[in-house]
CSV table of C-alpha atoms in Angstrom, one decimal:
chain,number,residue,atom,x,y,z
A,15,UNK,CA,0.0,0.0,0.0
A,16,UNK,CA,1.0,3.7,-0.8
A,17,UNK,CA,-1.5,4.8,1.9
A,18,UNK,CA,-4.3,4.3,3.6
A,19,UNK,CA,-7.5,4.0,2.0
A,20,UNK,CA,-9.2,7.5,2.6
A,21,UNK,CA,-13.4,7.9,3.0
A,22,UNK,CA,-15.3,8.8,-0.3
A,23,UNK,CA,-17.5,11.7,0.7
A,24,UNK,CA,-20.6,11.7,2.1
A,25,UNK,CA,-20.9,7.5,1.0
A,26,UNK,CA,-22.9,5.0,3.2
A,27,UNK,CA,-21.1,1.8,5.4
A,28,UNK,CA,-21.5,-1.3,3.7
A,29,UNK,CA,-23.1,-0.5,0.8
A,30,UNK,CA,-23.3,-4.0,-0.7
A,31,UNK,CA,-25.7,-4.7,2.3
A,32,UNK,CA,-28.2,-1.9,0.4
A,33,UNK,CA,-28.1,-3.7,-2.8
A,34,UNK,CA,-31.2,-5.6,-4.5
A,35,UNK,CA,-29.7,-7.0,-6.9
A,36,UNK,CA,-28.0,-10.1,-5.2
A,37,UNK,CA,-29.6,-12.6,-2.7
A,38,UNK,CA,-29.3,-11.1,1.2
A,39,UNK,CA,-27.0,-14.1,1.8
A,40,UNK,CA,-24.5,-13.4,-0.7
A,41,UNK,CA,-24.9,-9.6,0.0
A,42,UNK,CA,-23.9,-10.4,3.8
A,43,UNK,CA,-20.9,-12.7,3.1
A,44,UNK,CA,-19.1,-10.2,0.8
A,45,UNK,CA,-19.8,-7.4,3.2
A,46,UNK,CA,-18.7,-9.5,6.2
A,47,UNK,CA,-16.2,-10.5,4.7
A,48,UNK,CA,-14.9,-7.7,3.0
A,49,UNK,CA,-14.4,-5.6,6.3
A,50,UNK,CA,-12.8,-8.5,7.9
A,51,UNK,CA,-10.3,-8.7,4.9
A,52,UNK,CA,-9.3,-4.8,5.6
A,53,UNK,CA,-8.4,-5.4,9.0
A,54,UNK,CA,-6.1,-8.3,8.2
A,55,UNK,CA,-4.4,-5.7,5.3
A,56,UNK,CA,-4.0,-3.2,8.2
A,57,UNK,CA,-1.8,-5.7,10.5
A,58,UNK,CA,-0.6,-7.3,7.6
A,59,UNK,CA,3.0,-5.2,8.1
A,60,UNK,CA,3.1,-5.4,11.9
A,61,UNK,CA,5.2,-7.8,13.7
A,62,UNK,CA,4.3,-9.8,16.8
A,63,UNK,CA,6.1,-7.1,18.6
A,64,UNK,CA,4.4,-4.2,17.3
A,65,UNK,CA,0.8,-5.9,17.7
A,66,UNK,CA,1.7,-6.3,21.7
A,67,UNK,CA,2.5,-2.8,22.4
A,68,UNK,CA,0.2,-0.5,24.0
A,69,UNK,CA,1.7,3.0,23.8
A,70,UNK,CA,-0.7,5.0,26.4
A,71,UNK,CA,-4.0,4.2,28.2
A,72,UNK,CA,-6.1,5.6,25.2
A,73,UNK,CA,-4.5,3.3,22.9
A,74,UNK,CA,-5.4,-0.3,22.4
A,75,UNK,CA,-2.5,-2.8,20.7
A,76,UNK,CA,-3.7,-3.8,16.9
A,77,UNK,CA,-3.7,-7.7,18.1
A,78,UNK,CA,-6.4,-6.4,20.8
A,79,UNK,CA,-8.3,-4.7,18.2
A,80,UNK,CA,-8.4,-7.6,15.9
A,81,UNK,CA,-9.3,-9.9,18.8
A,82,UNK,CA,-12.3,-7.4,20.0
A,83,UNK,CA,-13.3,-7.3,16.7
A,84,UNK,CA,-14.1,-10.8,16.9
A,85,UNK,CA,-15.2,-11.3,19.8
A,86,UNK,CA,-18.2,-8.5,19.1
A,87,UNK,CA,-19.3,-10.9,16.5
A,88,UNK,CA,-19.1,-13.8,18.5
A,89,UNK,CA,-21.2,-12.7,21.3
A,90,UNK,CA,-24.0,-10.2,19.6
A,91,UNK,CA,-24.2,-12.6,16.4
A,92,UNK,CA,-23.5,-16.2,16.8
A,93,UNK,CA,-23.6,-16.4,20.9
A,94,UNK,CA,-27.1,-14.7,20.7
A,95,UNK,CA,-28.7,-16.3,17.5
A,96,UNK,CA,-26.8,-19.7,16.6
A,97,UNK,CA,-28.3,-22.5,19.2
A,98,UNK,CA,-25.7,-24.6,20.8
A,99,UNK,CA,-22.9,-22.0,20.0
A,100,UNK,CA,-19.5,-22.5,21.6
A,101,UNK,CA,-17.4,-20.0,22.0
A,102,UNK,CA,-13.8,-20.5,20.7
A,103,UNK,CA,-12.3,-19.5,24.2
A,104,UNK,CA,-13.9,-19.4,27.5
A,105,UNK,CA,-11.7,-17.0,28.3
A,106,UNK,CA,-11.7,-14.4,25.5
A,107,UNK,CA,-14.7,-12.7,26.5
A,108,UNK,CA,-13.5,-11.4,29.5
A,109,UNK,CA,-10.2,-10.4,27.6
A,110,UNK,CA,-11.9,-8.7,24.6
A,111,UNK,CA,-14.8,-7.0,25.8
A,112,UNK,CA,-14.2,-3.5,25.8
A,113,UNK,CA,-17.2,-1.5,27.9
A,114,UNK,CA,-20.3,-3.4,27.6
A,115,UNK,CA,-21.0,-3.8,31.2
A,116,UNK,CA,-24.2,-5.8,30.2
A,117,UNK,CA,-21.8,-8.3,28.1
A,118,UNK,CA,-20.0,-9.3,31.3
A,119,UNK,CA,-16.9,-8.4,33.4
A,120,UNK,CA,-14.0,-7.2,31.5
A,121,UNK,CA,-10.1,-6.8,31.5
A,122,UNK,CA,-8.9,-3.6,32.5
A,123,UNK,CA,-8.3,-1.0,29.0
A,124,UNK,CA,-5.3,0.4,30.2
A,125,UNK,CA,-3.3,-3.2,30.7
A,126,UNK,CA,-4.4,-4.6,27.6
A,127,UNK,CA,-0.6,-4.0,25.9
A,128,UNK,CA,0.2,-6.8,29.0
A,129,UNK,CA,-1.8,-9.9,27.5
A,130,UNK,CA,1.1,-11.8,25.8
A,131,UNK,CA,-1.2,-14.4,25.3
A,132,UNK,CA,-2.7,-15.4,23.3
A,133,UNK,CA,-0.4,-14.3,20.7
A,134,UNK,CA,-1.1,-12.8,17.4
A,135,UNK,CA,-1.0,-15.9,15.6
A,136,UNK,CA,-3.8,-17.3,18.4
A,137,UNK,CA,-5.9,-14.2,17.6
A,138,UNK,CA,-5.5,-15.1,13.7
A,139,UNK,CA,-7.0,-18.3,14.0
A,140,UNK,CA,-9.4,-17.1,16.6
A,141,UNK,CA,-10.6,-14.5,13.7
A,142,UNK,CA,-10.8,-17.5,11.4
A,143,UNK,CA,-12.6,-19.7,13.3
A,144,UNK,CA,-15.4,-16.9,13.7
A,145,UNK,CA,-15.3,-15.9,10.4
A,146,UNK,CA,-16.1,-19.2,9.6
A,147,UNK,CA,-18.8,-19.6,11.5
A,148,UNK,CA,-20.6,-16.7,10.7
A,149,UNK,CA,-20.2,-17.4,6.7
A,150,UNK,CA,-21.9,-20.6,7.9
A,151,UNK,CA,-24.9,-18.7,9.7
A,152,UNK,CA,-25.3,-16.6,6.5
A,153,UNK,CA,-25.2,-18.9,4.7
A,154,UNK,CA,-27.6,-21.9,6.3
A,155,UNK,CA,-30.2,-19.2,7.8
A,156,UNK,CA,-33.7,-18.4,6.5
A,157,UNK,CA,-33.5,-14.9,5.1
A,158,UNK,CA,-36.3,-13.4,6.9
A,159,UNK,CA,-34.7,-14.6,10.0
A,160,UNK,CA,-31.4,-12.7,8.0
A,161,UNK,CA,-33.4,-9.9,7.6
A,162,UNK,CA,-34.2,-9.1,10.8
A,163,UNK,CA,-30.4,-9.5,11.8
A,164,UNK,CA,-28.8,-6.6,9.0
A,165,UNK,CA,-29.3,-4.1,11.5
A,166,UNK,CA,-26.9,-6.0,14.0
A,167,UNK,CA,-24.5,-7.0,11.3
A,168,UNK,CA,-24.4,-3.6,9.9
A,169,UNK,CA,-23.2,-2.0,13.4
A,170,UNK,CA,-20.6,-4.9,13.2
A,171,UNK,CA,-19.4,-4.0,10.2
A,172,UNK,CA,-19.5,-0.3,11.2
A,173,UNK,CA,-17.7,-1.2,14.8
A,174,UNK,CA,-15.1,-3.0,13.1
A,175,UNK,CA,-14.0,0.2,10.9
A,176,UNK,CA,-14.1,2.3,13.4
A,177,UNK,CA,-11.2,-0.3,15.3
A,178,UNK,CA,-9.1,-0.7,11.3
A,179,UNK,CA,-9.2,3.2,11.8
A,180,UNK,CA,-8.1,3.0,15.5
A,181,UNK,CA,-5.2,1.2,14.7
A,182,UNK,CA,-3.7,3.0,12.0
A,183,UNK,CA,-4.1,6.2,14.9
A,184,UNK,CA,-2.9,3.7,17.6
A,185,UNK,CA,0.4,2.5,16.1
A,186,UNK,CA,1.0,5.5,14.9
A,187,UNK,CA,1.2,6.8,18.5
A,188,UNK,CA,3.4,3.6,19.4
A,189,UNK,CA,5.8,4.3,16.6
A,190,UNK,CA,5.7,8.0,17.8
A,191,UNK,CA,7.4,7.3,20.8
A,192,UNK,CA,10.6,5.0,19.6
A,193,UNK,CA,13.7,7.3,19.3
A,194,UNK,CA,14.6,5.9,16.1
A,195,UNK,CA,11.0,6.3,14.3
A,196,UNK,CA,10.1,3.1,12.2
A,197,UNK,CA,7.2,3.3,8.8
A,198,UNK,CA,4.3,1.7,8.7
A,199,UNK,CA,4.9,2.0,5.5
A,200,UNK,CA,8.0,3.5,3.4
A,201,UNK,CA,5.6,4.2,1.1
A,202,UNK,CA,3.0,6.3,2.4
A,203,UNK,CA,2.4,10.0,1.8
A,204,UNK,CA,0.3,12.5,3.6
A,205,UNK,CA,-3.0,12.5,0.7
A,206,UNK,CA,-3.0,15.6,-1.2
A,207,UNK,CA,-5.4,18.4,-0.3
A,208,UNK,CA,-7.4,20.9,-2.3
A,209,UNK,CA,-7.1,24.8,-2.0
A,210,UNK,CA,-10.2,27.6,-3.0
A,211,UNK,CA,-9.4,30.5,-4.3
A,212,UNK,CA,-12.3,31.9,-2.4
A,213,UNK,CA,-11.5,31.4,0.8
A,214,UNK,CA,-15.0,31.7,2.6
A,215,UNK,CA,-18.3,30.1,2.2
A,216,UNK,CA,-21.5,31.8,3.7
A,217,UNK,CA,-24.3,30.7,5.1
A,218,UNK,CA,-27.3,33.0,5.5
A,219,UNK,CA,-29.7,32.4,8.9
A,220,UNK,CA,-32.0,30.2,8.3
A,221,UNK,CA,-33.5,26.9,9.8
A,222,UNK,CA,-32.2,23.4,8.5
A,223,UNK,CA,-33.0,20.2,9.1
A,224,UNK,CA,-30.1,18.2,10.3
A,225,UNK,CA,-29.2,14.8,11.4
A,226,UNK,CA,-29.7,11.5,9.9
A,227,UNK,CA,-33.3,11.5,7.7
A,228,UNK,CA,-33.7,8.2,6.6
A,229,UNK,CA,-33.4,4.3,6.7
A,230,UNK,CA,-29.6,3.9,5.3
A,231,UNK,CA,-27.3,2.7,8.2
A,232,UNK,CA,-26.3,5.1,10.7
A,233,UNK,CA,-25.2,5.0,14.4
A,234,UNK,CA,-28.1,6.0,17.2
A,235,UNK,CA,-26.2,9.5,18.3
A,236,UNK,CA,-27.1,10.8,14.8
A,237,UNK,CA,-30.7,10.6,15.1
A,238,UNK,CA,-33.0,12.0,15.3
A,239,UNK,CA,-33.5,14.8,12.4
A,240,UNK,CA,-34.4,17.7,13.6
A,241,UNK,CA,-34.6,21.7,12.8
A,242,UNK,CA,-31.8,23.8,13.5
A,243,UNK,CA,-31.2,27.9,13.6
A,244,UNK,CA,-27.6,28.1,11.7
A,245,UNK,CA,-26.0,31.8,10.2
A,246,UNK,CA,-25.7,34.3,9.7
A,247,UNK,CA,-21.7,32.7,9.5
A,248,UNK,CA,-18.7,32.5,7.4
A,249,UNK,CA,-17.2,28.8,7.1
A,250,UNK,CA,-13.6,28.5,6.0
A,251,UNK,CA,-13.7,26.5,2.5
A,252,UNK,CA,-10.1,25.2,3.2
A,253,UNK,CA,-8.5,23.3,6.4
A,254,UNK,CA,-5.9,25.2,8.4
A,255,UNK,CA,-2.8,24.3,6.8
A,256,UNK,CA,1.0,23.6,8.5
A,257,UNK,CA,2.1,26.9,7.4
A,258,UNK,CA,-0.7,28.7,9.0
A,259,UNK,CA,0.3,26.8,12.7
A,260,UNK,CA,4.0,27.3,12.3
A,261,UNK,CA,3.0,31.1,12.4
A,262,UNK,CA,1.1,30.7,15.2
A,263,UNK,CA,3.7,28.7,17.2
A,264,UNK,CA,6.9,31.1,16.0
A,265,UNK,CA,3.8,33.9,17.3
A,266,UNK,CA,4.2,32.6,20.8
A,267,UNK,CA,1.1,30.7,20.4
A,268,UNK,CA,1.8,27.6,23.1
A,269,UNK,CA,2.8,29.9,25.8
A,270,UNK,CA,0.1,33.1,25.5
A,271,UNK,CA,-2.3,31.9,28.4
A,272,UNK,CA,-4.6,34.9,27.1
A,273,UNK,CA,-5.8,32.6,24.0
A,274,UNK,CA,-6.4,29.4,25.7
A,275,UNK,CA,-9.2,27.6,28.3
A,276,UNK,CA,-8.0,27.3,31.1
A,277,UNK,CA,-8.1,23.7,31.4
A,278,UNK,CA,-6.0,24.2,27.8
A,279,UNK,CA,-3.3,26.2,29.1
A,280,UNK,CA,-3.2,23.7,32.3
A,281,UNK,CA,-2.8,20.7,29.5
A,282,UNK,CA,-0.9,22.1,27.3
A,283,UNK,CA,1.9,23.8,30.2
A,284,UNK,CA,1.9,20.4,32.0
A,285,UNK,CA,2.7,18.0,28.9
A,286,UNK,CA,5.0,20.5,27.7
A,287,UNK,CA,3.3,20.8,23.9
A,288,UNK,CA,5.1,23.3,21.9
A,289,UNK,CA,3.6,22.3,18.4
A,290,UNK,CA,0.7,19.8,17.4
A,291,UNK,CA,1.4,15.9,18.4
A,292,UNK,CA,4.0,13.8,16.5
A,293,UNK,CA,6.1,16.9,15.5
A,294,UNK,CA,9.8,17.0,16.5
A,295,UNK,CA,12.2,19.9,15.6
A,296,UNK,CA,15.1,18.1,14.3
A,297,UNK,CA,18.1,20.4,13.6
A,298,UNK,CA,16.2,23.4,14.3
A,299,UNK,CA,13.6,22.1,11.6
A,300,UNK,CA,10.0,20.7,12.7
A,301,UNK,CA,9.2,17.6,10.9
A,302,UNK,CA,6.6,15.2,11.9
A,303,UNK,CA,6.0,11.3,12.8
A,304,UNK,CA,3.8,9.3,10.2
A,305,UNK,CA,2.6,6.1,8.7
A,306,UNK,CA,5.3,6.5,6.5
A,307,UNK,CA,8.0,7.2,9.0
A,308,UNK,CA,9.6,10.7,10.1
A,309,UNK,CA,9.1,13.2,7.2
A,310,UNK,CA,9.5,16.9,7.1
A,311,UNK,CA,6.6,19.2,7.4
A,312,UNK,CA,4.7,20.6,4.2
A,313,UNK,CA,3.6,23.8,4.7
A,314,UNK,CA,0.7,23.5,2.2
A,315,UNK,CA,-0.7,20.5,3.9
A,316,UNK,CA,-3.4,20.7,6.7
A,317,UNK,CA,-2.4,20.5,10.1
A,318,UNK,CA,-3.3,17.2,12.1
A,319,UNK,CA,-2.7,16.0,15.5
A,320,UNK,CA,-4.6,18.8,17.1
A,321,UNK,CA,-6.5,18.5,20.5
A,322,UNK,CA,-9.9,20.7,21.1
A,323,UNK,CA,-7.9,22.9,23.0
A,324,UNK,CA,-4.8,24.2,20.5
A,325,UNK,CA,-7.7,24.2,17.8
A,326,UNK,CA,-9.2,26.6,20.0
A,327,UNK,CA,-6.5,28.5,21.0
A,328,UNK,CA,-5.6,29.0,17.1
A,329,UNK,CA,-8.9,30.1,16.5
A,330,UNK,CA,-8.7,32.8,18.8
A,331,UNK,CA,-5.6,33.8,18.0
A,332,UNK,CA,-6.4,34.0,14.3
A,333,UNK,CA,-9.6,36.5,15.9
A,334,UNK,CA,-11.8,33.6,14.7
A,335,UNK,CA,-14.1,30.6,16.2
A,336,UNK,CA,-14.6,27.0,15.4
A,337,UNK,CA,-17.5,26.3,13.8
A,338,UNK,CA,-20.7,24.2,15.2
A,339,UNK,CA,-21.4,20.8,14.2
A,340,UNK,CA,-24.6,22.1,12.6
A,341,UNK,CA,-22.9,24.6,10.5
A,342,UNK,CA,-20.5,22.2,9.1
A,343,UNK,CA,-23.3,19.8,8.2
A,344,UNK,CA,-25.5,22.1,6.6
A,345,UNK,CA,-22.3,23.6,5.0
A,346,UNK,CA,-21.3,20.0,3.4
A,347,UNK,CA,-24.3,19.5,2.3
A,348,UNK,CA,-24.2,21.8,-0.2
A,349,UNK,CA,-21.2,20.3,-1.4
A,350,UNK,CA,-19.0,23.6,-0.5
A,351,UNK,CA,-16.1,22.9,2.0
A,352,UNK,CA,-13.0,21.4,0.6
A,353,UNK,CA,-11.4,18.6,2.1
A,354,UNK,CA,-14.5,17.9,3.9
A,355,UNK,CA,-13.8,14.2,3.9
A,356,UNK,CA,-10.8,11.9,3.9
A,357,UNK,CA,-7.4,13.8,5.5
A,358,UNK,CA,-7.9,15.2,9.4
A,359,UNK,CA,-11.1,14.8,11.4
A,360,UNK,CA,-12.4,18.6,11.9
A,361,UNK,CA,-13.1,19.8,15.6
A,362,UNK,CA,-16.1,21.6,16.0
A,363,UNK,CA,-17.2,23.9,19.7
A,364,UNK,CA,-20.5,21.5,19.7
A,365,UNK,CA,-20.0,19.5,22.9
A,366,UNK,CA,-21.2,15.6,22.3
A,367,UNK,CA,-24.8,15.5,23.7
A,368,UNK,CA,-28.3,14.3,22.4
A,369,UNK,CA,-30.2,15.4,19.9
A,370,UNK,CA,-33.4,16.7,21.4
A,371,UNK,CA,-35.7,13.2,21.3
A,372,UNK,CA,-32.6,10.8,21.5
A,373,UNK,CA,-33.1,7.3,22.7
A,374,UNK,CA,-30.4,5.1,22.5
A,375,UNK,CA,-31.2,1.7,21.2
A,376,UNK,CA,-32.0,-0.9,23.7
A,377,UNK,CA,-30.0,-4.2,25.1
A,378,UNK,CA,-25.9,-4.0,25.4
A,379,UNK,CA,-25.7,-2.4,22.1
A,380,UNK,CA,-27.3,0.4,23.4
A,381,UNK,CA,-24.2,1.2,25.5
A,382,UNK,CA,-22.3,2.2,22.2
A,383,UNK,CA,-22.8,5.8,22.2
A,384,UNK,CA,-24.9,7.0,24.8
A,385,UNK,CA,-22.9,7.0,27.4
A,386,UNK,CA,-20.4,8.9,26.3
A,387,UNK,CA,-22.2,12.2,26.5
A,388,UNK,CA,-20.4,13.9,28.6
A,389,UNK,CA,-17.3,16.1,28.8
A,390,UNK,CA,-16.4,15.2,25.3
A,391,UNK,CA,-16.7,17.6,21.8
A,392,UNK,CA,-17.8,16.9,18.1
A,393,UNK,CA,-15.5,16.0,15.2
A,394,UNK,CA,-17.2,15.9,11.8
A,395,UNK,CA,-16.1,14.5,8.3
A,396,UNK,CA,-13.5,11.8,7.9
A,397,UNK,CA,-9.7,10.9,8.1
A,398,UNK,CA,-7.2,9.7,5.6
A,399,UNK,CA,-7.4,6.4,8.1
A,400,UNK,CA,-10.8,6.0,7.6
A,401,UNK,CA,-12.0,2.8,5.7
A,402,UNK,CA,-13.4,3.6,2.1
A,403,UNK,CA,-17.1,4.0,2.8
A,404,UNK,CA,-17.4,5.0,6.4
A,405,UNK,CA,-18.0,8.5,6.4
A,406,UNK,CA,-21.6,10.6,5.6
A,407,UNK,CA,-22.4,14.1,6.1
A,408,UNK,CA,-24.0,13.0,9.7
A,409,UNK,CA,-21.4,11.2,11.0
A,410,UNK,CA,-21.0,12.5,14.4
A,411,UNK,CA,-17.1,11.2,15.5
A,412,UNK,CA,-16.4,12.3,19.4
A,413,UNK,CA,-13.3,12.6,22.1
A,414,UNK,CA,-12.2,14.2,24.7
A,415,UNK,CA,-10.6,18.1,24.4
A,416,UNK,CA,-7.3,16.9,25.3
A,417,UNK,CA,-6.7,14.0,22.6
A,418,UNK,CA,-4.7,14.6,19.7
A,419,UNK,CA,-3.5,11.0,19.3
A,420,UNK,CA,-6.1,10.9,16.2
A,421,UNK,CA,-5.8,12.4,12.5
A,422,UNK,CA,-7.4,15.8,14.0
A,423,UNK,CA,-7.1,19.0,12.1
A,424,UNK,CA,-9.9,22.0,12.0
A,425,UNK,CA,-11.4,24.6,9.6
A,426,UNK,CA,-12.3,28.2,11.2
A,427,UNK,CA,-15.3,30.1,11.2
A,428,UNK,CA,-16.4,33.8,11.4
A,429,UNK,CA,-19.3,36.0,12.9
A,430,UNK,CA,-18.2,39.1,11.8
């Protein structure tokens, strides 16, 4: 690979789930097995060794992921609708559950990089064992009893790109922290990015309907639709680039208290962050850790690795804001931000709460999102580490202001 496969715009998850013109069976098997072929791609250039490691407590190691994975399909899919099911492991359940509470006791997150065992090749035939069964469920079930189940499988599918996305972001971080940096891939490149001549798009007020409208898949936090007051505003078109932050930090950016949160400036003084995560000044140059090793900076490429709180801080200092969630959605829609989709997730000032009427779904699944909404703030679009087809204009991604771990950049917005 030359890089990671970046999200088409605005596409739907699984789209040969949504097609009519194959049988439901073969439909499923192609999907499932599809997704399950990307993660094996993803750890395909890791060594035992690099699977293991778990770099910080918000990372998980790629062998965990590709266990958890598996182990969401064995317990939602075949534990819960195959009779007589066995699972492969008695023990894996306990080591692979992640926060489902209503699933069962679990390991502790932040010593999962300790599990030695079962090793990667354990996990490998762990995945193929599942795999195996499930084809076999697919393909031996009634398909109105399928049917009823493409709601679950579609999550799985869903869940299981969010975790191939997770561990490009999560070795990356590992590989960040050697003092001789080793590539992912020699290979890769930073995707190219597109610049507007006209630099701002604007949205009159007016009341839009927002959030996810129909039946194609989507996760419960982006429901339901719903009317929003957006505008009068100014959107950037373009992301903030490299060249833009490197004024801001040769400004004296990281260490004017004036244009941060307090909780920023505490975060940002205490870890000792003077430029966006993964950078190191090398010779009295900044270059920056990536998938394909340590590389020099491009100016003309967007920033990434930001947390809530830089983005914030750079938006003040440039006498801007960041925008809301709802003006970036109603802004994509219309087709007119650049970039929009595919190189840095784009931090927004929404915090991560309900939309008004939210229920989350019920049973253990329904512990996927609604919990988490609290303390945390709205990223919208996609990432070059994003599996092809996992990003739409409502995708609602979330974390905490702090994080910068993840392929994070912004685009500004403007009230004047």
């Amino acid at each position: 690979m030359t890089k990671p496969a970046s999200a088409a715009a605005n596409s739907t998850a699984s789209p040969s789930l949504s097609s009519e013109s194959r049988p439901l069976t073969q439909r499923l098997v192609d999907a499932y097995l599809a997704v399950r072929d990307e993660t094996e791609r993803r750890a395909a250039p890791l060594s035992p060794e690099d699977q293991l490691i778990q770099s910080m407590p918000d990372a998980s190691p790629a062998k965990w992921h590709r266990a958890h994975t598996t182990w969401f399909f064995e317990q939602f899919l075949l534990g819960e609708h195959v009779q007589g099911y066995t699972p492969f492991h008695p023990d894996y359940a306990y080591l692979f559950n992640s926060y489902y509470v209503s699933a069962g006791p679990r390991h502790a997150r932040h010593q999962r990089g300790h599990l030695t065992r079962p090793t990667a090749d354990e996990v490998t035939a762990y995945r193929r064992h599942v795999d195996a069964e499930v084809v076999r469920f697919f393909q031996t079930t009634d398909e109105a009893k399928l049917a009823a189940l493409v709601p679950l499988v579609e999550v799985g599918l869903n869940h299981e790109q969010q975790h191939q996305e997770l561990m490009f972001t999560d070795i990356l971080h590992a590989f960040a922290q050697n003092p001789i940096p080793p590539a992912y891939d020699a290979a890769w490149r930073f995707p190219a990015s597109s610049r507007a001549a006209a630099e701002w798009v604007t949205l009159s007020e007016g009341i839009h309907t927002v959030g996810h409208g129909d039946d194609s898949f989507h996760f419960d936090n982006e429901k339901p639709a719903h009317r929003a007051l957006v505008g009068p505003v100014r959107l950037a078109k373009n992301l903030v680039t490299n060249a833009e932050w490197l004024a801001f930090i040769k400004d004296g950016g990281y260490s004017s208290a004036t244009l941060w949160l307090m909780d920023g400036f505490g975060t940002a003084s205490g870890e000792g962050w003077r430029a966006p995560g993964h950078w190191r000044e090398v010779d009295g140059e900044w270059t920056i850790m990536t998938l394909g090793g340590l590389q020099p900076i491009d100016p003309q490429a967007p920033v990434c690795h930001v947390s809530y709180y830089e983005a914030d801080a750079f938006a003040r200092w440039s006498g801007k804001h960041l925008p809301t969630e709802m003006e970036w959605e109603v802004a994509a829609r219309a087709g007119q931000l650049n970039d929009a989709y595919g190189i840095v997730w784009q931090w927004t000032r929404s915090a991560y709460s309900p939309y008004p009427g939210y229920r989350a779904i019920e049973g253990a699944l329904g512990e996927y999102n609604g919990k988490f909404m609290v303390n945390q703030l709205v990223l919208r679009g996609s990432s070059l580490a994003t599996p092809d087809g996992h990003s739409r204009v409502t995708y609602r991604n979330f974390f905490y202001p702090h994080h910068r771990w993840q392929f994070t950049g912004l685009r500004l917005a403007d009230y004047a």
